[in-house]
Amino acid sequence: MKVLLTGGTGFIGRELLKHLTTHEVVLLTRNPRQAKTTLSHTDMGNVSYISSLDGFHHLNDFDAVINLAGEPIAERRWTKKQKKIICDSRWKLTETLVELIHASTTPPSVFISGSAVGYYGDQQNHPFDESLQVNNQDFPHYVCSQWEQIANRARSDMTRVCILRTGFVLAPEGGALKKMLPPYRFGFGGPLGSGRQYIPWIHMLDMVRGIIYLMQTTHAHGEFNFSAPHPVTNLLFSQTLAKTLKRPHILRTPKWIMSLAMGESSVLLFDSIRAKPKKLTELGFHFSYSRIEPALKNLLQHHE
């Protein structure tokens, strides 16, 4: 397949490219030269690089579009300026892709576009799947709901749309786990706040395998929770991480400290999201890592 990929130099995109070596990939990136250097160990000669879509009037030549681009949501405090950057980086590119799909006479057969479990907001300890209807004013929901609405406009008889409501993707090279490892290795690990909030986690391998599964499963469409079948509380996650690293688990970080440090974005740590990947499993996708302990052991043993 010929695939147009955005966000290919990002946390998930870099790993996804390792699994797309049998496909022809066109990577949209702001800096092709830097991207070639970053991806030098991943590019098997099947990747070409473009810096803009300005020269495109349609996407007739592509079989699939995978849209993972977006400003990291947890890197900086959510100032008014940062919120606009987060929104624009997702919405504007997605709008352009949708317009090009509509302008195509033979459009890509599938458009896979990012979102996040932040769409759901705090659901306390209640388990739920993709059928849950949510309408709140929280910033993560606002970002994701608008992003999904834009992406879904690409849907037609010729193009199916799959939305990735992604959880906490676990890999030692990036994301939340990379930030957690140093304090835990020094024995300073512990739960955040009460620790009762649920974490919808997913192993990186299952993340990229799931994307490819949706790309190749021709009847797949709609919203998909990209999180393991067994979400865990922050306390259990913290205990398991400390146990895997053979470190003590004695410290607890009060919620007020994180709220002071992160401001509004601390909801990413304290919203309880017990999301279940019902639609993925009903499609027949099998998770390589459905339980947190084997997932962390695999990731950390490989990393060490």
mmCIF file with all atom_site columns, C-alpha atoms in Angstrom, residues 91-295:
data_model
loop_
_atom_site.group_PDB
_atom_site.id
_atom_site.type_symbol
_atom_site.label_atom_id
_atom_site.label_alt_id
_atom_site.label_comp_id
_atom_site.label_asym_id
_atom_site.label_entity_id
_atom_site.label_seq_id
_atom_site.pdbx_PDB_ins_code
_atom_site.Cartn_x
_atom_site.Cartn_y
_atom_site.Cartn_z
_atom_site.occupancy
_atom_site.B_iso_or_equiv
_atom_site.pdbx_formal_charge
_atom_site.auth_seq_id
_atom_site.auth_comp_id
_atom_site.auth_asym_id
_atom_site.auth_atom_id
_atom_site.pdbx_PDB_model_num
ATOM 1   C CA . TRP A 1 91  ? -7.358  20.688 13.477 1.00 0.00 ? 91  TRP A CA 1
ATOM 2   C CA . LYS A 1 92  ? -5.775  22.630 10.594 1.00 0.00 ? 92  LYS A CA 1
ATOM 3   C CA . LEU A 1 93  ? -3.780  19.748 9.117  1.00 0.00 ? 93  LEU A CA 1
ATOM 4   C CA . THR A 1 94  ? -6.735  17.389 9.496  1.00 0.00 ? 94  THR A CA 1
ATOM 5   C CA . GLU A 1 95  ? -8.967  19.882 7.676  1.00 0.00 ? 95  GLU A CA 1
ATOM 6   C CA . THR A 1 96  ? -6.452  20.037 4.820  1.00 0.00 ? 96  THR A CA 1
ATOM 7   C CA . LEU A 1 97  ? -6.306  16.242 4.569  1.00 0.00 ? 97  LEU A CA 1
ATOM 8   C CA . VAL A 1 98  ? -10.101 15.991 4.534  1.00 0.00 ? 98  VAL A CA 1
ATOM 9   C CA . GLU A 1 99  ? -10.337 18.597 1.773  1.00 0.00 ? 99  GLU A CA 1
ATOM 10  C CA . LEU A 1 100 ? -7.798  16.692 -0.333 1.00 0.00 ? 100 LEU A CA 1
ATOM 11  C CA . ILE A 1 101 ? -9.676  13.420 0.217  1.00 0.00 ? 101 ILE A CA 1
ATOM 12  C CA . HIS A 1 102 ? -12.896 15.070 -0.964 1.00 0.00 ? 102 HIS A CA 1
ATOM 13  C CA . ALA A 1 103 ? -11.078 16.474 -4.001 1.00 0.00 ? 103 ALA A CA 1
ATOM 14  C CA . SER A 1 104 ? -9.960  12.970 -5.027 1.00 0.00 ? 104 SER A CA 1
ATOM 15  C CA . THR A 1 105 ? -11.751 10.933 -7.681 1.00 0.00 ? 105 THR A CA 1
ATOM 16  C CA . THR A 1 106 ? -10.175 7.740  -6.314 1.00 0.00 ? 106 THR A CA 1
ATOM 17  C CA . PRO A 1 107 ? -9.556  8.728  -2.676 1.00 0.00 ? 107 PRO A CA 1
ATOM 18  C CA . PRO A 1 108 ? -7.637  6.685  -0.104 1.00 0.00 ? 108 PRO A CA 1
ATOM 19  C CA . SER A 1 109 ? -9.712  3.761  1.093  1.00 0.00 ? 109 SER A CA 1
ATOM 20  C CA . VAL A 1 110 ? -8.986  4.539  4.740  1.00 0.00 ? 110 VAL A CA 1
ATOM 21  C CA . PHE A 1 111 ? -8.280  7.643  6.785  1.00 0.00 ? 111 PHE A CA 1
ATOM 22  C CA . ILE A 1 112 ? -6.873  6.871  10.251 1.00 0.00 ? 112 ILE A CA 1
ATOM 23  C CA . SER A 1 113 ? -6.750  9.933  12.473 1.00 0.00 ? 113 SER A CA 1
ATOM 24  C CA . GLY A 1 114 ? -5.607  10.554 16.018 1.00 0.00 ? 114 GLY A CA 1
ATOM 25  C CA . SER A 1 115 ? -7.574  11.444 19.114 1.00 0.00 ? 115 SER A CA 1
ATOM 26  C CA . ALA A 1 116 ? -7.218  10.498 22.778 1.00 0.00 ? 116 ALA A CA 1
ATOM 27  C CA . VAL A 1 117 ? -9.080  8.960  25.706 1.00 0.00 ? 117 VAL A CA 1
ATOM 28  C CA . GLY A 1 118 ? -9.091  12.477 27.132 1.00 0.00 ? 118 GLY A CA 1
ATOM 29  C CA . TYR A 1 119 ? -12.252 12.762 25.036 1.00 0.00 ? 119 TYR A CA 1
ATOM 30  C CA . TYR A 1 120 ? -14.125 11.051 27.882 1.00 0.00 ? 120 TYR A CA 1
ATOM 31  C CA . GLY A 1 121 ? -12.950 13.153 30.815 1.00 0.00 ? 121 GLY A CA 1
ATOM 32  C CA . ASP A 1 122 ? -13.153 11.911 34.403 1.00 0.00 ? 122 ASP A CA 1
ATOM 33  C CA . GLN A 1 123 ? -15.428 8.857  34.613 1.00 0.00 ? 123 GLN A CA 1
ATOM 34  C CA . GLN A 1 124 ? -14.359 7.871  38.149 1.00 0.00 ? 124 GLN A CA 1
ATOM 35  C CA . ASN A 1 125 ? -14.282 4.080  38.600 1.00 0.00 ? 125 ASN A CA 1
ATOM 36  C CA . HIS A 1 126 ? -16.930 3.244  35.984 1.00 0.00 ? 126 HIS A CA 1
ATOM 37  C CA . PRO A 1 127 ? -15.780 1.013  33.105 1.00 0.00 ? 127 PRO A CA 1
ATOM 38  C CA . PHE A 1 128 ? -16.981 2.071  29.653 1.00 0.00 ? 128 PHE A CA 1
ATOM 39  C CA . ASP A 1 129 ? -16.406 1.535  25.944 1.00 0.00 ? 129 ASP A CA 1
ATOM 40  C CA . GLU A 1 130 ? -16.662 3.597  22.766 1.00 0.00 ? 130 GLU A CA 1
ATOM 41  C CA . SER A 1 131 ? -20.462 3.842  23.032 1.00 0.00 ? 131 SER A CA 1
ATOM 42  C CA . LEU A 1 132 ? -20.227 6.300  25.946 1.00 0.00 ? 132 LEU A CA 1
ATOM 43  C CA . GLN A 1 133 ? -21.643 9.692  24.972 1.00 0.00 ? 133 GLN A CA 1
ATOM 44  C CA . VAL A 1 134 ? -19.788 12.617 26.522 1.00 0.00 ? 134 VAL A CA 1
ATOM 45  C CA . ASN A 1 135 ? -20.436 16.337 26.511 1.00 0.00 ? 135 ASN A CA 1
ATOM 46  C CA . ASN A 1 136 ? -18.369 18.472 28.863 1.00 0.00 ? 136 ASN A CA 1
ATOM 47  C CA . GLN A 1 137 ? -16.322 21.650 28.822 1.00 0.00 ? 137 GLN A CA 1
ATOM 48  C CA . ASP A 1 138 ? -12.904 20.217 29.724 1.00 0.00 ? 138 ASP A CA 1
ATOM 49  C CA . PHE A 1 139 ? -10.072 21.179 27.384 1.00 0.00 ? 139 PHE A CA 1
ATOM 50  C CA . PRO A 1 140 ? -9.052  17.586 26.447 1.00 0.00 ? 140 PRO A CA 1
ATOM 51  C CA . HIS A 1 141 ? -12.645 16.791 25.440 1.00 0.00 ? 141 HIS A CA 1
ATOM 52  C CA . TYR A 1 142 ? -12.891 20.029 23.474 1.00 0.00 ? 142 TYR A CA 1
ATOM 53  C CA . VAL A 1 143 ? -9.671  19.314 21.557 1.00 0.00 ? 143 VAL A CA 1
ATOM 54  C CA . CYS A 1 144 ? -10.571 15.706 20.800 1.00 0.00 ? 144 CYS A CA 1
ATOM 55  C CA . SER A 1 145 ? -14.238 16.217 19.944 1.00 0.00 ? 145 SER A CA 1
ATOM 56  C CA . GLN A 1 146 ? -13.454 18.938 17.411 1.00 0.00 ? 146 GLN A CA 1
ATOM 57  C CA . TRP A 1 147 ? -10.580 16.897 15.989 1.00 0.00 ? 147 TRP A CA 1
ATOM 58  C CA . GLU A 1 148 ? -12.824 13.860 15.561 1.00 0.00 ? 148 GLU A CA 1
ATOM 59  C CA . GLN A 1 149 ? -15.621 15.872 13.960 1.00 0.00 ? 149 GLN A CA 1
ATOM 60  C CA . ILE A 1 150 ? -13.220 17.260 11.371 1.00 0.00 ? 150 ILE A CA 1
ATOM 61  C CA . ALA A 1 151 ? -11.731 13.821 10.592 1.00 0.00 ? 151 ALA A CA 1
ATOM 62  C CA . ASN A 1 152 ? -15.141 12.193 10.266 1.00 0.00 ? 152 ASN A CA 1
ATOM 63  C CA . ARG A 1 153 ? -16.023 14.566 7.433  1.00 0.00 ? 153 ARG A CA 1
ATOM 64  C CA . ALA A 1 154 ? -13.728 12.452 5.237  1.00 0.00 ? 154 ALA A CA 1
ATOM 65  C CA . ARG A 1 155 ? -16.134 9.513  5.454  1.00 0.00 ? 155 ARG A CA 1
ATOM 66  C CA . SER A 1 156 ? -17.765 8.403  2.221  1.00 0.00 ? 156 SER A CA 1
ATOM 67  C CA . ASP A 1 157 ? -18.671 5.244  0.317  1.00 0.00 ? 157 ASP A CA 1
ATOM 68  C CA . MET A 1 158 ? -15.048 5.175  -0.877 1.00 0.00 ? 158 MET A CA 1
ATOM 69  C CA . THR A 1 159 ? -13.247 6.189  2.320  1.00 0.00 ? 159 THR A CA 1
ATOM 70  C CA . ARG A 1 160 ? -13.730 4.731  5.764  1.00 0.00 ? 160 ARG A CA 1
ATOM 71  C CA . VAL A 1 161 ? -12.582 6.719  8.795  1.00 0.00 ? 161 VAL A CA 1
ATOM 72  C CA . CYS A 1 162 ? -11.014 5.234  11.921 1.00 0.00 ? 162 CYS A CA 1
ATOM 73  C CA . ILE A 1 163 ? -10.442 7.410  14.987 1.00 0.00 ? 163 ILE A CA 1
ATOM 74  C CA . LEU A 1 164 ? -7.713  6.451  17.486 1.00 0.00 ? 164 LEU A CA 1
ATOM 75  C CA . ARG A 1 165 ? -8.775  7.364  21.034 1.00 0.00 ? 165 ARG A CA 1
ATOM 76  C CA . THR A 1 166 ? -5.334  6.694  22.425 1.00 0.00 ? 166 THR A CA 1
ATOM 77  C CA . GLY A 1 167 ? -4.497  6.008  26.069 1.00 0.00 ? 167 GLY A CA 1
ATOM 78  C CA . PHE A 1 168 ? -1.136  6.262  27.835 1.00 0.00 ? 168 PHE A CA 1
ATOM 79  C CA . VAL A 1 169 ? 1.253   4.648  25.366 1.00 0.00 ? 169 VAL A CA 1
ATOM 80  C CA . LEU A 1 170 ? 4.003   2.806  27.211 1.00 0.00 ? 170 LEU A CA 1
ATOM 81  C CA . ALA A 1 171 ? 7.558   2.743  25.883 1.00 0.00 ? 171 ALA A CA 1
ATOM 82  C CA . PRO A 1 172 ? 10.759  3.648  27.746 1.00 0.00 ? 172 PRO A CA 1
ATOM 83  C CA . GLU A 1 173 ? 11.948  5.901  24.921 1.00 0.00 ? 173 GLU A CA 1
ATOM 84  C CA . GLY A 1 174 ? 9.185   8.468  25.338 1.00 0.00 ? 174 GLY A CA 1
ATOM 85  C CA . GLY A 1 175 ? 5.837   9.473  26.751 1.00 0.00 ? 175 GLY A CA 1
ATOM 86  C CA . ALA A 1 176 ? 4.831   9.206  30.389 1.00 0.00 ? 176 ALA A CA 1
ATOM 87  C CA . LEU A 1 177 ? 6.990   6.149  31.156 1.00 0.00 ? 177 LEU A CA 1
ATOM 88  C CA . LYS A 1 178 ? 10.211  7.890  30.138 1.00 0.00 ? 178 LYS A CA 1
ATOM 89  C CA . LYS A 1 179 ? 9.445   10.710 32.585 1.00 0.00 ? 179 LYS A CA 1
ATOM 90  C CA . MET A 1 180 ? 8.585   8.290  35.383 1.00 0.00 ? 180 MET A CA 1
ATOM 91  C CA . LEU A 1 181 ? 11.633  6.057  35.162 1.00 0.00 ? 181 LEU A CA 1
ATOM 92  C CA . PRO A 1 182 ? 14.320  8.317  36.709 1.00 0.00 ? 182 PRO A CA 1
ATOM 93  C CA . PRO A 1 183 ? 12.540  8.951  40.058 1.00 0.00 ? 183 PRO A CA 1
ATOM 94  C CA . TYR A 1 184 ? 11.415  5.334  40.299 1.00 0.00 ? 184 TYR A CA 1
ATOM 95  C CA . ARG A 1 185 ? 14.944  4.082  39.651 1.00 0.00 ? 185 ARG A CA 1
ATOM 96  C CA . PHE A 1 186 ? 16.168  6.260  42.523 1.00 0.00 ? 186 PHE A CA 1
ATOM 97  C CA . GLY A 1 187 ? 13.518  4.814  44.821 1.00 0.00 ? 187 GLY A CA 1
ATOM 98  C CA . PHE A 1 188 ? 11.287  7.883  44.810 1.00 0.00 ? 188 PHE A CA 1
ATOM 99  C CA . GLY A 1 189 ? 8.314   6.283  43.087 1.00 0.00 ? 189 GLY A CA 1
ATOM 100 C CA . GLY A 1 190 ? 4.779   6.344  44.358 1.00 0.00 ? 190 GLY A CA 1
ATOM 101 C CA . PRO A 1 191 ? 1.158   7.045  43.454 1.00 0.00 ? 191 PRO A CA 1
ATOM 102 C CA . LEU A 1 192 ? -0.234  10.430 42.510 1.00 0.00 ? 192 LEU A CA 1
ATOM 103 C CA . GLY A 1 193 ? -2.888  11.778 44.847 1.00 0.00 ? 193 GLY A CA 1
ATOM 104 C CA . SER A 1 194 ? -5.198  9.039  46.117 1.00 0.00 ? 194 SER A CA 1
ATOM 105 C CA . GLY A 1 195 ? -3.965  6.661  43.411 1.00 0.00 ? 195 GLY A CA 1
ATOM 106 C CA . ARG A 1 196 ? -7.538  5.533  42.807 1.00 0.00 ? 196 ARG A CA 1
ATOM 107 C CA . GLN A 1 197 ? -7.758  7.084  39.329 1.00 0.00 ? 197 GLN A CA 1
ATOM 108 C CA . TYR A 1 198 ? -7.703  4.582  36.465 1.00 0.00 ? 198 TYR A CA 1
ATOM 109 C CA . ILE A 1 199 ? -4.993  4.692  33.804 1.00 0.00 ? 199 ILE A CA 1
ATOM 110 C CA . PRO A 1 200 ? -5.954  3.546  30.288 1.00 0.00 ? 200 PRO A CA 1
ATOM 111 C CA . TRP A 1 201 ? -2.520  2.268  29.222 1.00 0.00 ? 201 TRP A CA 1
ATOM 112 C CA . ILE A 1 202 ? -1.349  0.463  26.084 1.00 0.00 ? 202 ILE A CA 1
ATOM 113 C CA . HIS A 1 203 ? 1.965   -1.176 25.169 1.00 0.00 ? 203 HIS A CA 1
ATOM 114 C CA . MET A 1 204 ? 3.633   0.515  22.186 1.00 0.00 ? 204 MET A CA 1
ATOM 115 C CA . LEU A 1 205 ? 3.688   -2.763 20.261 1.00 0.00 ? 205 LEU A CA 1
ATOM 116 C CA . ASP A 1 206 ? -0.088  -3.078 20.538 1.00 0.00 ? 206 ASP A CA 1
ATOM 117 C CA . MET A 1 207 ? -0.471  0.575  19.589 1.00 0.00 ? 207 MET A CA 1
ATOM 118 C CA . VAL A 1 208 ? 1.297   0.207  16.252 1.00 0.00 ? 208 VAL A CA 1
ATOM 119 C CA . ARG A 1 209 ? -0.068  -3.296 15.590 1.00 0.00 ? 209 ARG A CA 1
ATOM 120 C CA . GLY A 1 210 ? -3.559  -1.913 16.176 1.00 0.00 ? 210 GLY A CA 1
ATOM 121 C CA . ILE A 1 211 ? -3.073  0.925  13.687 1.00 0.00 ? 211 ILE A CA 1
ATOM 122 C CA . ILE A 1 212 ? -1.925  -1.497 10.997 1.00 0.00 ? 212 ILE A CA 1
ATOM 123 C CA . TYR A 1 213 ? -4.806  -3.831 11.865 1.00 0.00 ? 213 TYR A CA 1
ATOM 124 C CA . LEU A 1 214 ? -7.306  -1.023 11.244 1.00 0.00 ? 214 LEU A CA 1
ATOM 125 C CA . MET A 1 215 ? -5.553  -0.094 8.017  1.00 0.00 ? 215 MET A CA 1
ATOM 126 C CA . GLN A 1 216 ? -5.833  -3.660 6.709  1.00 0.00 ? 216 GLN A CA 1
ATOM 127 C CA . THR A 1 217 ? -9.278  -4.579 8.102  1.00 0.00 ? 217 THR A CA 1
ATOM 128 C CA . THR A 1 218 ? -11.548 -3.275 5.380  1.00 0.00 ? 218 THR A CA 1
ATOM 129 C CA . HIS A 1 219 ? -14.754 -3.272 7.455  1.00 0.00 ? 219 HIS A CA 1
ATOM 130 C CA . ALA A 1 220 ? -13.246 -1.332 10.387 1.00 0.00 ? 220 ALA A CA 1
ATOM 131 C CA . HIS A 1 221 ? -14.586 2.181  10.901 1.00 0.00 ? 221 HIS A CA 1
ATOM 132 C CA . GLY A 1 222 ? -15.544 4.616  13.653 1.00 0.00 ? 222 GLY A CA 1
ATOM 133 C CA . GLU A 1 223 ? -13.978 5.391  17.026 1.00 0.00 ? 223 GLU A CA 1
ATOM 134 C CA . PHE A 1 224 ? -11.632 2.932  18.734 1.00 0.00 ? 224 PHE A CA 1
ATOM 135 C CA . ASN A 1 225 ? -10.259 3.000  22.276 1.00 0.00 ? 225 ASN A CA 1
ATOM 136 C CA . PHE A 1 226 ? -6.555  2.267  21.955 1.00 0.00 ? 226 PHE A CA 1
ATOM 137 C CA . SER A 1 227 ? -6.020  1.029  25.493 1.00 0.00 ? 227 SER A CA 1
ATOM 138 C CA . ALA A 1 228 ? -5.370  -2.417 26.935 1.00 0.00 ? 228 ALA A CA 1
ATOM 139 C CA . PRO A 1 229 ? -8.358  -4.558 28.028 1.00 0.00 ? 229 PRO A CA 1
ATOM 140 C CA . HIS A 1 230 ? -7.334  -4.227 31.692 1.00 0.00 ? 230 HIS A CA 1
ATOM 141 C CA . PRO A 1 231 ? -6.844  -0.597 32.775 1.00 0.00 ? 231 PRO A CA 1
ATOM 142 C CA . VAL A 1 232 ? -5.361  -0.261 36.257 1.00 0.00 ? 232 VAL A CA 1
ATOM 143 C CA . THR A 1 233 ? -5.446  2.304  39.014 1.00 0.00 ? 233 THR A CA 1
ATOM 144 C CA . ASN A 1 234 ? -2.570  4.706  39.387 1.00 0.00 ? 234 ASN A CA 1
ATOM 145 C CA . LEU A 1 235 ? -1.702  2.976  42.663 1.00 0.00 ? 235 LEU A CA 1
ATOM 146 C CA . LEU A 1 236 ? -1.469  -0.479 41.055 1.00 0.00 ? 236 LEU A CA 1
ATOM 147 C CA . PHE A 1 237 ? 0.485   0.887  38.101 1.00 0.00 ? 237 PHE A CA 1
ATOM 148 C CA . SER A 1 238 ? 2.912   2.599  40.482 1.00 0.00 ? 238 SER A CA 1
ATOM 149 C CA . GLN A 1 239 ? 3.334   -0.506 42.649 1.00 0.00 ? 239 GLN A CA 1
ATOM 150 C CA . THR A 1 240 ? 3.922   -2.686 39.574 1.00 0.00 ? 240 THR A CA 1
ATOM 151 C CA . LEU A 1 241 ? 6.495   -0.300 38.124 1.00 0.00 ? 241 LEU A CA 1
ATOM 152 C CA . ALA A 1 242 ? 8.420   -0.166 41.415 1.00 0.00 ? 242 ALA A CA 1
ATOM 153 C CA . LYS A 1 243 ? 8.258   -3.962 41.736 1.00 0.00 ? 243 LYS A CA 1
ATOM 154 C CA . THR A 1 244 ? 9.494   -4.451 38.167 1.00 0.00 ? 244 THR A CA 1
ATOM 155 C CA . LEU A 1 245 ? 12.428  -2.129 38.838 1.00 0.00 ? 245 LEU A CA 1
ATOM 156 C CA . LYS A 1 246 ? 13.036  -3.779 42.245 1.00 0.00 ? 246 LYS A CA 1
ATOM 157 C CA . ARG A 1 247 ? 12.761  -0.423 43.984 1.00 0.00 ? 247 ARG A CA 1
ATOM 158 C CA . PRO A 1 248 ? 10.850  0.725  47.083 1.00 0.00 ? 248 PRO A CA 1
ATOM 159 C CA . HIS A 1 249 ? 7.368   2.165  46.790 1.00 0.00 ? 249 HIS A CA 1
ATOM 160 C CA . ILE A 1 250 ? 6.964   4.490  49.731 1.00 0.00 ? 250 ILE A CA 1
ATOM 161 C CA . LEU A 1 251 ? 6.359   8.027  48.474 1.00 0.00 ? 251 LEU A CA 1
ATOM 162 C CA . ARG A 1 252 ? 3.062   9.609  47.520 1.00 0.00 ? 252 ARG A CA 1
ATOM 163 C CA . THR A 1 253 ? 2.783   12.881 45.598 1.00 0.00 ? 253 THR A CA 1
ATOM 164 C CA . PRO A 1 254 ? -0.130  15.024 46.833 1.00 0.00 ? 254 PRO A CA 1
ATOM 165 C CA . LYS A 1 255 ? -2.545  16.197 44.162 1.00 0.00 ? 255 LYS A CA 1
ATOM 166 C CA . TRP A 1 256 ? -2.083  19.837 45.121 1.00 0.00 ? 256 TRP A CA 1
ATOM 167 C CA . ILE A 1 257 ? 1.625   19.730 44.298 1.00 0.00 ? 257 ILE A CA 1
ATOM 168 C CA . MET A 1 258 ? 1.001   18.464 40.767 1.00 0.00 ? 258 MET A CA 1
ATOM 169 C CA . SER A 1 259 ? -1.859  20.916 40.306 1.00 0.00 ? 259 SER A CA 1
ATOM 170 C CA . LEU A 1 260 ? 0.440   23.737 41.346 1.00 0.00 ? 260 LEU A CA 1
ATOM 171 C CA . ALA A 1 261 ? 3.208   22.563 39.021 1.00 0.00 ? 261 ALA A CA 1
ATOM 172 C CA . MET A 1 262 ? 1.073   21.745 35.986 1.00 0.00 ? 262 MET A CA 1
ATOM 173 C CA . GLY A 1 263 ? -1.970  23.960 36.353 1.00 0.00 ? 263 GLY A CA 1
ATOM 174 C CA . GLU A 1 264 ? -5.020  22.905 34.362 1.00 0.00 ? 264 GLU A CA 1
ATOM 175 C CA . SER A 1 265 ? -3.105  20.184 32.526 1.00 0.00 ? 265 SER A CA 1
ATOM 176 C CA . SER A 1 266 ? -2.899  18.153 35.765 1.00 0.00 ? 266 SER A CA 1
ATOM 177 C CA . VAL A 1 267 ? -6.277  16.673 34.751 1.00 0.00 ? 267 VAL A CA 1
ATOM 178 C CA . LEU A 1 268 ? -4.226  14.397 32.480 1.00 0.00 ? 268 LEU A CA 1
ATOM 179 C CA . LEU A 1 269 ? -2.856  12.741 35.634 1.00 0.00 ? 269 LEU A CA 1
ATOM 180 C CA . PHE A 1 270 ? -5.940  12.743 37.835 1.00 0.00 ? 270 PHE A CA 1
ATOM 181 C CA . ASP A 1 271 ? -8.913  12.117 35.547 1.00 0.00 ? 271 ASP A CA 1
ATOM 182 C CA . SER A 1 272 ? -9.987  8.501  36.019 1.00 0.00 ? 272 SER A CA 1
ATOM 183 C CA . ILE A 1 273 ? -10.551 6.860  32.632 1.00 0.00 ? 273 ILE A CA 1
ATOM 184 C CA . ARG A 1 274 ? -11.410 3.161  32.792 1.00 0.00 ? 274 ARG A CA 1
ATOM 185 C CA . ALA A 1 275 ? -11.694 2.754  29.020 1.00 0.00 ? 275 ALA A CA 1
ATOM 186 C CA . LYS A 1 276 ? -12.228 -0.652 27.426 1.00 0.00 ? 276 LYS A CA 1
ATOM 187 C CA . PRO A 1 277 ? -11.194 -1.453 23.815 1.00 0.00 ? 277 PRO A CA 1
ATOM 188 C CA . LYS A 1 278 ? -14.474 -3.174 22.977 1.00 0.00 ? 278 LYS A CA 1
ATOM 189 C CA . LYS A 1 279 ? -14.519 -2.373 19.272 1.00 0.00 ? 279 LYS A CA 1
ATOM 190 C CA . LEU A 1 280 ? -10.933 -3.497 18.665 1.00 0.00 ? 280 LEU A CA 1
ATOM 191 C CA . THR A 1 281 ? -11.432 -6.814 20.427 1.00 0.00 ? 281 THR A CA 1
ATOM 192 C CA . GLU A 1 282 ? -14.765 -7.418 18.685 1.00 0.00 ? 282 GLU A CA 1
ATOM 193 C CA . LEU A 1 283 ? -12.986 -6.907 15.350 1.00 0.00 ? 283 LEU A CA 1
ATOM 194 C CA . GLY A 1 284 ? -10.699 -9.784 16.302 1.00 0.00 ? 284 GLY A CA 1
ATOM 195 C CA . PHE A 1 285 ? -7.595  -7.858 17.336 1.00 0.00 ? 285 PHE A CA 1
ATOM 196 C CA . HIS A 1 286 ? -5.538  -9.731 19.950 1.00 0.00 ? 286 HIS A CA 1
ATOM 197 C CA . PHE A 1 287 ? -3.445  -7.694 22.378 1.00 0.00 ? 287 PHE A CA 1
ATOM 198 C CA . SER A 1 288 ? 0.090   -8.928 22.911 1.00 0.00 ? 288 SER A CA 1
ATOM 199 C CA . TYR A 1 289 ? 0.029   -7.276 26.344 1.00 0.00 ? 289 TYR A CA 1
ATOM 200 C CA . SER A 1 290 ? -3.337  -7.055 28.071 1.00 0.00 ? 290 SER A CA 1
ATOM 201 C CA . ARG A 1 291 ? -1.979  -7.011 31.662 1.00 0.00 ? 291 ARG A CA 1
ATOM 202 C CA . ILE A 1 292 ? 0.261   -4.336 33.119 1.00 0.00 ? 292 ILE A CA 1
ATOM 203 C CA . GLU A 1 293 ? 2.916   -6.506 34.822 1.00 0.00 ? 293 GLU A CA 1
ATOM 204 C CA . PRO A 1 294 ? 3.982   -8.485 31.713 1.00 0.00 ? 294 PRO A CA 1
ATOM 205 C CA . ALA A 1 295 ? 3.869   -5.253 29.695 1.00 0.00 ? 295 ALA A CA 1
#
